[in-house]
Amino acid sequence: MKVLITGVTGLIGSHLAKYFIDNTDYQVFGLKRWRSDEKNIISFKHKIKLFEFDITDYVSLLKIIKEVKPDLIYHLAAQSYPKESTEAPFLTFDVNINGTVNLLEAVKELQIEPKIHIACSSASYGIVEEINNPIKEETKLLPLTPYGISKVAQEQLGYLYYKNYGIQTYMTRFFNQVGPGQNERSSIQTFCKQVAMIEKGDLPPIIKVGNLNPKRDFTDIRDTVKALDLLLLKGRPGEVYNIGSGKAISIRRVLDIILQKADCKVEVKIDASRLRINDEPILQGNINKFQADTGWKPVYKIEETIDTILNYWRKNI
């Protein structure tokens, strides 16, 4: 079995590649941008076939897929930060939407039949009243950012190519996926990194934060990769699934847990540069549909996830 992962150096891509190496006999192929940091895959890079590519370059992508002829494709390459998408909407649309078209067109042109996962996002929902949380897949999509809009478009493209051309696509609306090796722009990562730097004496005892009021559904990356394995084994093509913990916790509570684990006393200060134009008050996924189809169940608690992330930063600064 050949599995191809776009965005293999990112949080989900790198952990997914390691999961397949450790638990299957799959041949693992990874696609990365030439300038992407390889720190997340360095320990097992020798066990995967790695290609440098640009998802917006159709010709190079076609060549790679023709060479590999994958049985499974996990499409994770993206501009994946909502705040950045408001500053760079053209780039976000080009990478996320046109990149997905390129992948699906290449599969169609080559007339191969892989199962394709397309990584979408809970950002597609936008503001959903707390009474309507946990959010079901049939909830109306009203995204608040170019990123969220691009993820809705990716879903629709997946469905279009499934219905019109019979390509087996599986779309997931990821809620907040977290784990070691993630970019520090996410809340848990930046809080843990700042604490680690304060403990080391590299920063004054002040943690800079954005809006602490939103509630988010955090999924440990170890649960995520198991979900993605089951998705293409047991999921239904053409469907959209929520992937989350099924629980919501406020960013303020996340910070409290981190500070309880810190070996220092700190002051918390609002940093205006960390605030978004709009923040969905709560995003909590209803994961019943995915659980019913695959039997998946998240097992890691937020405290365990924070432990792994905090220890990662303590070792890597």
mmCIF file of C-alpha atoms in Angstrom:
data_model
loop_
_atom_site.group_PDB
_atom_site.id
_atom_site.type_symbol
_atom_site.label_atom_id
_atom_site.label_comp_id
_atom_site.label_asym_id
_atom_site.label_seq_id
_atom_site.Cartn_x
_atom_site.Cartn_y
_atom_site.Cartn_z
ATOM 1 C CA MET A 1 0.000 0.000 0.000
ATOM 2 C CA LYS A 2 1.344 3.416 -0.981
ATOM 3 C CA VAL A 3 0.306 6.493 1.016
ATOM 4 C CA LEU A 4 1.050 10.029 -0.160
ATOM 5 C CA ILE A 5 0.916 12.915 2.342
ATOM 6 C CA THR A 6 0.961 16.530 1.164
ATOM 7 C CA GLY A 7 2.213 18.946 3.791
ATOM 8 C CA VAL A 8 4.188 16.167 5.450
ATOM 9 C CA THR A 9 6.330 18.510 7.562
ATOM 10 C CA GLY A 10 3.334 20.079 9.336
ATOM 11 C CA LEU A 11 1.777 18.982 12.604
ATOM 12 C CA ILE A 12 -0.735 16.488 11.222
ATOM 13 C CA GLY A 13 1.358 15.390 8.236
ATOM 14 C CA SER A 14 4.461 14.567 10.259
ATOM 15 C CA HIS A 15 2.603 12.700 13.005
ATOM 16 C CA LEU A 16 0.566 10.814 10.407
ATOM 17 C CA ALA A 17 3.697 9.732 8.541
ATOM 18 C CA LYS A 18 5.277 8.531 11.792
ATOM 19 C CA TYR A 19 2.072 6.686 12.692
ATOM 20 C CA PHE A 20 2.079 4.751 9.405
ATOM 21 C CA ILE A 21 5.804 3.970 9.691
ATOM 22 C CA ASP A 22 5.360 2.622 13.220
ATOM 23 C CA ASN A 23 2.072 0.751 12.774
ATOM 24 C CA THR A 24 1.803 -0.429 9.156
ATOM 25 C CA ASP A 25 3.841 -1.775 6.274
ATOM 26 C CA TYR A 26 2.741 1.098 4.014
ATOM 27 C CA GLN A 27 5.243 2.824 1.745
ATOM 28 C CA VAL A 28 5.099 6.445 2.844
ATOM 29 C CA PHE A 29 5.671 9.323 0.422
ATOM 30 C CA GLY A 30 5.783 12.926 1.595
ATOM 31 C CA LEU A 31 5.378 16.208 -0.263
ATOM 32 C CA LYS A 32 6.850 19.441 1.118
ATOM 33 C CA ARG A 33 7.648 22.956 -0.028
ATOM 34 C CA TRP A 34 11.377 23.480 -0.641
ATOM 35 C CA ARG A 35 11.586 26.031 2.207
ATOM 36 C CA SER A 36 9.654 24.006 4.805
ATOM 37 C CA ASP A 37 11.457 23.211 8.060
ATOM 38 C CA GLU A 38 12.093 19.460 8.332
ATOM 39 C CA LYS A 39 12.487 19.317 12.125
ATOM 40 C CA ASN A 40 9.220 17.376 12.548
ATOM 41 C CA ILE A 41 10.339 14.551 10.241
ATOM 42 C CA ILE A 42 14.093 14.533 10.738
ATOM 43 C CA SER A 43 14.089 11.432 12.974
ATOM 44 C CA PHE A 44 12.372 9.289 10.337
ATOM 45 C CA LYS A 45 13.105 11.160 7.107
ATOM 46 C CA HIS A 46 15.191 8.217 5.890
ATOM 47 C CA LYS A 47 12.088 6.011 6.017
ATOM 48 C CA ILE A 48 9.970 8.082 3.623
ATOM 49 C CA LYS A 49 10.339 9.088 0.007
ATOM 50 C CA LEU A 50 10.319 12.876 0.086
ATOM 51 C CA PHE A 51 9.440 15.211 -2.791
ATOM 52 C CA GLU A 52 9.838 18.973 -2.890
ATOM 53 C CA PHE A 53 6.905 20.575 -4.654
ATOM 54 C CA ASP A 54 4.554 23.541 -4.875
ATOM 55 C CA ILE A 55 0.864 22.639 -4.608
ATOM 56 C CA THR A 56 0.048 25.477 -7.021
ATOM 57 C CA ASP A 57 2.300 23.939 -9.721
ATOM 58 C CA TYR A 58 0.071 21.484 -11.570
ATOM 59 C CA VAL A 59 2.784 20.061 -13.814
ATOM 60 C CA SER A 60 5.119 19.111 -10.959
ATOM 61 C CA LEU A 61 2.259 17.661 -8.913
ATOM 62 C CA LEU A 62 1.058 15.586 -11.877
ATOM 63 C CA LYS A 63 4.572 14.231 -12.361
ATOM 64 C CA ILE A 64 4.873 13.177 -8.714
ATOM 65 C CA ILE A 65 1.482 11.468 -8.579
ATOM 66 C CA LYS A 66 2.211 9.680 -11.855
ATOM 67 C CA GLU A 67 5.465 8.369 -10.392
ATOM 68 C CA VAL A 68 4.035 7.282 -7.032
ATOM 69 C CA LYS A 69 0.584 6.024 -8.091
ATOM 70 C CA PRO A 70 -0.638 6.196 -4.481
ATOM 71 C CA ASP A 71 -3.425 4.089 -3.034
ATOM 72 C CA LEU A 72 -4.157 6.667 -0.323
ATOM 73 C CA ILE A 73 -3.689 10.437 -0.411
ATOM 74 C CA TYR A 74 -3.890 12.713 2.615
ATOM 75 C CA HIS A 75 -4.126 16.284 1.381
ATOM 76 C CA LEU A 76 -2.890 18.443 4.266
ATOM 77 C CA ALA A 77 -0.855 21.113 2.463
ATOM 78 C CA ALA A 78 -2.452 24.500 3.077
ATOM 79 C CA GLN A 79 -2.191 28.061 4.296
ATOM 80 C CA SER A 80 -3.744 27.065 7.576
ATOM 81 C CA TYR A 81 -3.947 30.170 9.768
ATOM 82 C CA PRO A 82 -7.188 32.200 9.887
ATOM 83 C CA LYS A 83 -5.527 35.419 11.093
ATOM 84 C CA GLU A 84 -2.916 35.304 8.324
ATOM 85 C CA SER A 85 -5.628 34.679 5.747
ATOM 86 C CA THR A 86 -7.136 38.108 6.435
ATOM 87 C CA GLU A 87 -3.760 39.631 5.601
ATOM 88 C CA ALA A 88 -3.075 37.396 2.597
ATOM 89 C CA PRO A 89 -6.413 36.288 1.077
ATOM 90 C CA PHE A 90 -5.042 35.846 -2.461
ATOM 91 C CA LEU A 91 -2.305 33.501 -1.264
ATOM 92 C CA THR A 92 -4.770 31.591 0.911
ATOM 93 C CA PHE A 93 -7.192 31.042 -1.964
ATOM 94 C CA ASP A 94 -4.405 30.110 -4.377
ATOM 95 C CA VAL A 95 -2.834 27.506 -2.093
ATOM 96 C CA ASN A 96 -5.986 26.043 -0.578
ATOM 97 C CA ILE A 97 -8.452 26.175 -3.477
ATOM 98 C CA ASN A 98 -6.282 26.007 -6.592
ATOM 99 C CA GLY A 99 -3.965 23.537 -4.895
ATOM 100 C CA THR A 100 -6.900 21.206 -4.241
ATOM 101 C CA VAL A 101 -8.086 21.558 -7.850
ATOM 102 C CA ASN A 102 -4.586 20.632 -9.011
ATOM 103 C CA LEU A 103 -4.553 17.481 -6.904
ATOM 104 C CA LEU A 104 -8.004 16.320 -7.997
ATOM 105 C CA GLU A 105 -7.354 17.165 -11.643
ATOM 106 C CA ALA A 106 -4.090 15.209 -11.584
ATOM 107 C CA VAL A 107 -5.872 12.123 -10.226
ATOM 108 C CA LYS A 108 -8.597 12.514 -12.839
ATOM 109 C CA GLU A 109 -6.129 12.977 -15.682
ATOM 110 C CA LEU A 110 -4.071 9.951 -14.667
ATOM 111 C CA GLN A 111 -7.217 7.807 -14.277
ATOM 112 C CA ILE A 112 -6.015 6.273 -11.020
ATOM 113 C CA GLU A 113 -8.300 5.408 -8.105
ATOM 114 C CA PRO A 114 -6.809 6.421 -4.761
ATOM 115 C CA LYS A 115 -8.844 7.262 -1.692
ATOM 116 C CA ILE A 116 -8.309 10.972 -1.004
ATOM 117 C CA HIS A 117 -8.656 12.766 2.302
ATOM 118 C CA ILE A 118 -9.158 16.540 2.045
ATOM 119 C CA ALA A 119 -8.404 18.449 5.247
ATOM 120 C CA CYS A 120 -11.102 21.032 5.889
ATOM 121 C CA SER A 121 -11.911 23.005 9.019
ATOM 122 C CA SER A 122 -14.376 23.976 11.714
ATOM 123 C CA ALA A 123 -13.599 27.552 10.613
ATOM 124 C CA SER A 124 -16.171 26.871 7.889
ATOM 125 C CA TYR A 125 -18.955 27.163 10.481
ATOM 126 C CA GLY A 126 -18.282 30.718 11.635
ATOM 127 C CA ILE A 127 -20.389 31.934 14.555
ATOM 128 C CA VAL A 128 -22.688 29.236 15.907
ATOM 129 C CA GLU A 129 -24.796 30.066 18.949
ATOM 130 C CA GLU A 130 -23.843 28.155 22.086
ATOM 131 C CA ILE A 131 -27.291 26.550 22.172
ATOM 132 C CA ASN A 132 -26.457 24.934 18.795
ATOM 133 C CA ASN A 133 -23.153 23.509 20.027
ATOM 134 C CA PRO A 134 -21.886 20.802 19.720
ATOM 135 C CA ILE A 135 -22.031 21.574 16.006
ATOM 136 C CA LYS A 136 -23.373 18.965 13.595
ATOM 137 C CA GLU A 137 -22.159 18.583 10.022
ATOM 138 C CA GLU A 138 -25.450 19.833 8.570
ATOM 139 C CA THR A 139 -25.088 23.203 10.326
ATOM 140 C CA LYS A 140 -25.145 26.164 7.931
ATOM 141 C CA LEU A 141 -21.667 27.314 6.924
ATOM 142 C CA LEU A 142 -20.975 31.023 7.512
ATOM 143 C CA PRO A 143 -17.171 31.410 7.651
ATOM 144 C CA LEU A 144 -15.673 34.631 8.999
ATOM 145 C CA THR A 145 -12.253 34.500 7.324
ATOM 146 C CA PRO A 146 -10.763 33.880 3.880
ATOM 147 C CA TYR A 147 -9.302 30.725 5.407
ATOM 148 C CA GLY A 148 -12.762 29.476 6.370
ATOM 149 C CA ILE A 149 -14.099 30.307 2.911
ATOM 150 C CA SER A 150 -11.238 28.420 1.280
ATOM 151 C CA LYS A 151 -12.033 25.359 3.372
ATOM 152 C CA VAL A 152 -15.692 25.436 2.333
ATOM 153 C CA ALA A 153 -14.506 25.552 -1.282
ATOM 154 C CA GLN A 154 -12.243 22.541 -0.707
ATOM 155 C CA GLU A 155 -15.199 20.567 0.638
ATOM 156 C CA GLN A 156 -17.313 21.452 -2.356
ATOM 157 C CA LEU A 157 -14.521 20.510 -4.737
ATOM 158 C CA GLY A 158 -14.177 17.142 -3.037
ATOM 159 C CA TYR A 159 -17.882 16.514 -3.389
ATOM 160 C CA LEU A 160 -17.913 17.699 -7.014
ATOM 161 C CA TYR A 161 -15.125 15.347 -8.078
ATOM 162 C CA TYR A 162 -16.759 12.473 -6.211
ATOM 163 C CA LYS A 163 -20.181 12.945 -7.793
ATOM 164 C CA ASN A 164 -19.030 13.889 -11.294
ATOM 165 C CA TYR A 165 -15.947 11.705 -11.740
ATOM 166 C CA GLY A 166 -16.242 8.960 -9.111
ATOM 167 C CA ILE A 167 -13.074 10.012 -7.283
ATOM 168 C CA GLN A 168 -13.259 8.736 -3.700
ATOM 169 C CA THR A 169 -12.918 11.833 -1.543
ATOM 170 C CA TYR A 170 -13.349 12.084 2.229
ATOM 171 C CA MET A 171 -13.605 15.523 3.833
ATOM 172 C CA THR A 172 -12.875 16.267 7.488
ATOM 173 C CA ARG A 173 -13.757 19.433 9.365
ATOM 174 C CA PHE A 174 -10.903 19.549 11.841
ATOM 175 C CA PHE A 175 -11.481 21.365 15.077
ATOM 176 C CA ASN A 176 -8.298 22.522 16.878
ATOM 177 C CA GLN A 177 -5.649 19.847 16.391
ATOM 178 C CA VAL A 178 -2.763 20.173 18.849
ATOM 179 C CA GLY A 179 0.485 18.418 19.676
ATOM 180 C CA PRO A 180 4.266 18.775 19.737
ATOM 181 C CA GLY A 181 5.853 20.211 16.600
ATOM 182 C CA GLN A 182 3.060 22.660 15.825
ATOM 183 C CA ASN A 183 3.655 26.259 14.803
ATOM 184 C CA GLU A 184 3.645 28.579 17.805
ATOM 185 C CA ARG A 185 0.884 30.750 16.342
ATOM 186 C CA SER A 186 -1.786 28.594 17.989
ATOM 187 C CA SER A 187 -2.803 29.469 21.549
ATOM 188 C CA ILE A 188 -1.592 26.368 23.415
ATOM 189 C CA GLN A 189 1.729 26.439 21.578
ATOM 190 C CA THR A 190 2.504 30.092 22.198
ATOM 191 C CA PHE A 191 1.505 29.880 25.870
ATOM 192 C CA CYS A 192 3.673 26.796 26.424
ATOM 193 C CA LYS A 193 6.620 28.258 24.535
ATOM 194 C CA GLN A 194 6.479 31.496 26.522
ATOM 195 C CA VAL A 195 6.357 29.564 29.800
ATOM 196 C CA ALA A 196 9.331 27.441 28.765
ATOM 197 C CA MET A 197 11.312 30.552 27.843
ATOM 198 C CA ILE A 198 10.396 32.269 31.113
ATOM 199 C CA GLU A 199 11.471 29.171 33.080
ATOM 200 C CA LYS A 200 14.784 29.232 31.218
ATOM 201 C CA GLY A 201 15.277 32.945 31.879
ATOM 202 C CA ASP A 202 15.021 33.950 28.218
ATOM 203 C CA LEU A 203 11.908 36.096 28.761
ATOM 204 C CA PRO A 204 10.671 38.316 31.586
ATOM 205 C CA PRO A 205 7.834 36.726 33.635
ATOM 206 C CA ILE A 206 5.070 38.099 31.421
ATOM 207 C CA ILE A 207 2.850 36.002 29.131
ATOM 208 C CA LYS A 208 1.344 37.858 26.188
ATOM 209 C CA VAL A 209 -2.115 36.666 25.142
ATOM 210 C CA GLY A 210 -4.961 37.469 22.792
ATOM 211 C CA ASN A 211 -8.671 36.927 23.430
ATOM 212 C CA LEU A 212 -9.061 34.392 26.242
ATOM 213 C CA ASN A 213 -12.849 34.141 26.127
ATOM 214 C CA PRO A 214 -13.481 31.821 23.132
ATOM 215 C CA LYS A 215 -14.120 28.150 23.790
ATOM 216 C CA ARG A 216 -12.454 25.652 21.496
ATOM 217 C CA ASP A 217 -12.540 21.917 20.850
ATOM 218 C CA PHE A 218 -8.951 20.626 21.118
ATOM 219 C CA THR A 219 -7.938 17.203 19.795
ATOM 220 C CA ASP A 220 -4.656 15.552 20.702
ATOM 221 C CA ILE A 221 -2.648 14.762 17.564
ATOM 222 C CA ARG A 222 -2.280 11.153 18.726
ATOM 223 C CA ASP A 223 -6.054 10.785 18.510
ATOM 224 C CA THR A 224 -6.127 12.639 15.191
ATOM 225 C CA VAL A 225 -3.801 10.283 13.326
ATOM 226 C CA LYS A 226 -5.814 7.257 14.438
ATOM 227 C CA ALA A 227 -8.943 9.015 13.184
ATOM 228 C CA LEU A 228 -7.358 9.615 9.786
ATOM 229 C CA ASP A 229 -6.296 5.998 9.467
ATOM 230 C CA LEU A 230 -9.853 4.860 10.191
ATOM 231 C CA LEU A 231 -11.320 7.515 7.889
ATOM 232 C CA LEU A 232 -10.018 5.893 4.708
ATOM 233 C CA LEU A 233 -10.557 2.381 6.035
ATOM 234 C CA LYS A 234 -14.156 2.735 7.215
ATOM 235 C CA GLY A 235 -15.475 6.165 6.209
ATOM 236 C CA ARG A 236 -17.910 6.820 3.374
ATOM 237 C CA PRO A 237 -16.672 8.582 0.226
ATOM 238 C CA GLY A 238 -18.227 11.935 -0.564
ATOM 239 C CA GLU A 239 -19.004 12.585 3.104
ATOM 240 C CA VAL A 240 -17.919 15.367 5.451
ATOM 241 C CA TYR A 241 -16.970 14.459 9.015
ATOM 242 C CA ASN A 242 -16.260 16.513 12.118
ATOM 243 C CA ILE A 243 -13.005 15.500 13.804
ATOM 244 C CA GLY A 244 -12.677 16.813 17.351
ATOM 245 C CA SER A 245 -12.788 15.819 20.988
ATOM 246 C CA GLY A 246 -16.490 16.604 21.291
ATOM 247 C CA LYS A 247 -15.702 18.932 24.200
ATOM 248 C CA ALA A 248 -15.052 22.676 24.421
ATOM 249 C CA ILE A 249 -12.776 24.504 26.837
ATOM 250 C CA SER A 250 -12.099 28.232 27.094
ATOM 251 C CA ILE A 251 -8.699 29.594 26.100
ATOM 252 C CA ARG A 252 -8.602 31.143 29.578
ATOM 253 C CA ARG A 253 -8.961 27.697 31.170
ATOM 254 C CA VAL A 254 -6.229 26.326 28.893
ATOM 255 C CA LEU A 255 -3.914 29.102 30.077
ATOM 256 C CA ASP A 256 -4.796 28.346 33.718
ATOM 257 C CA ILE A 257 -3.841 24.683 33.264
ATOM 258 C CA ILE A 258 -0.526 25.652 31.660
ATOM 259 C CA LEU A 259 0.286 28.114 34.438
ATOM 260 C CA GLN A 260 -0.484 25.456 37.057
ATOM 261 C CA LYS A 261 2.168 23.282 35.429
ATOM 262 C CA ALA A 262 4.714 26.104 35.140
ATOM 263 C CA ASP A 263 7.777 26.275 37.380
ATOM 264 C CA CYS A 264 7.462 30.047 37.654
ATOM 265 C CA LYS A 265 5.075 32.862 38.514
ATOM 266 C CA VAL A 266 3.970 35.056 35.612
ATOM 267 C CA GLU A 267 1.903 38.100 34.790
ATOM 268 C CA VAL A 268 -0.658 37.850 31.979
ATOM 269 C CA LYS A 269 -0.948 40.770 29.547
ATOM 270 C CA ILE A 270 -3.176 41.331 26.516
ATOM 271 C CA ASP A 271 -1.197 41.856 23.299
ATOM 272 C CA ALA A 272 -3.279 43.732 20.705
ATOM 273 C CA SER A 273 -1.346 42.131 17.840
ATOM 274 C CA ARG A 274 -2.711 38.735 18.902
ATOM 275 C CA LEU A 275 -6.352 39.791 18.585
ATOM 276 C CA ARG A 276 -8.427 38.832 15.533
ATOM 277 C CA ILE A 277 -11.018 40.931 13.737
ATOM 278 C CA ASN A 278 -13.618 38.322 14.731
ATOM 279 C CA ASP A 279 -13.419 35.336 17.056
ATOM 280 C CA GLU A 280 -16.084 32.655 17.066
ATOM 281 C CA PRO A 281 -17.280 32.526 20.723
ATOM 282 C CA ILE A 282 -17.443 28.728 20.734
ATOM 283 C CA LEU A 283 -16.566 25.923 18.348
ATOM 284 C CA GLN A 284 -17.388 22.450 19.664
ATOM 285 C CA GLY A 285 -17.795 19.490 17.350
ATOM 286 C CA ASN A 286 -20.500 16.877 17.372
ATOM 287 C CA ILE A 287 -18.489 13.789 16.412
ATOM 288 C CA ASN A 288 -21.307 11.226 16.511
ATOM 289 C CA LYS A 289 -21.372 10.707 12.730
ATOM 290 C CA PHE A 290 -17.666 9.893 12.510
ATOM 291 C CA GLN A 291 -17.785 7.653 15.560
ATOM 292 C CA ALA A 292 -20.763 5.742 14.184
ATOM 293 C CA ASP A 293 -19.062 5.112 10.826
ATOM 294 C CA THR A 294 -15.561 4.276 12.068
ATOM 295 C CA GLY A 295 -15.719 3.339 15.764
ATOM 296 C CA TRP A 296 -13.123 6.013 16.590
ATOM 297 C CA LYS A 297 -12.991 7.506 20.066
ATOM 298 C CA PRO A 298 -10.620 10.221 21.351
ATOM 299 C CA VAL A 299 -8.781 9.111 24.480
ATOM 300 C CA TYR A 300 -6.345 11.878 25.466
ATOM 301 C CA LYS A 301 -7.390 14.554 27.964
ATOM 302 C CA ILE A 302 -6.427 18.209 27.512
ATOM 303 C CA GLU A 303 -4.103 18.015 30.535
ATOM 304 C CA GLU A 304 -2.161 15.168 28.889
ATOM 305 C CA THR A 305 -1.928 17.120 25.651
ATOM 306 C CA ILE A 306 -0.621 20.194 27.435
ATOM 307 C CA ASP A 307 1.998 18.072 29.212
ATOM 308 C CA THR A 308 3.408 16.822 25.894
ATOM 309 C CA ILE A 309 3.464 20.318 24.372
ATOM 310 C CA LEU A 310 5.013 22.024 27.393
ATOM 311 C CA ASN A 311 7.701 19.360 27.642
ATOM 312 C CA TYR A 312 8.375 19.685 23.904
ATOM 313 C CA TRP A 313 9.088 23.408 24.249
ATOM 314 C CA ARG A 314 11.193 22.869 27.344
ATOM 315 C CA LYS A 315 13.421 20.583 25.283
ATOM 316 C CA ASN A 316 13.440 22.636 22.103
ATOM 317 C CA ILE A 317 14.237 26.232 22.984
#
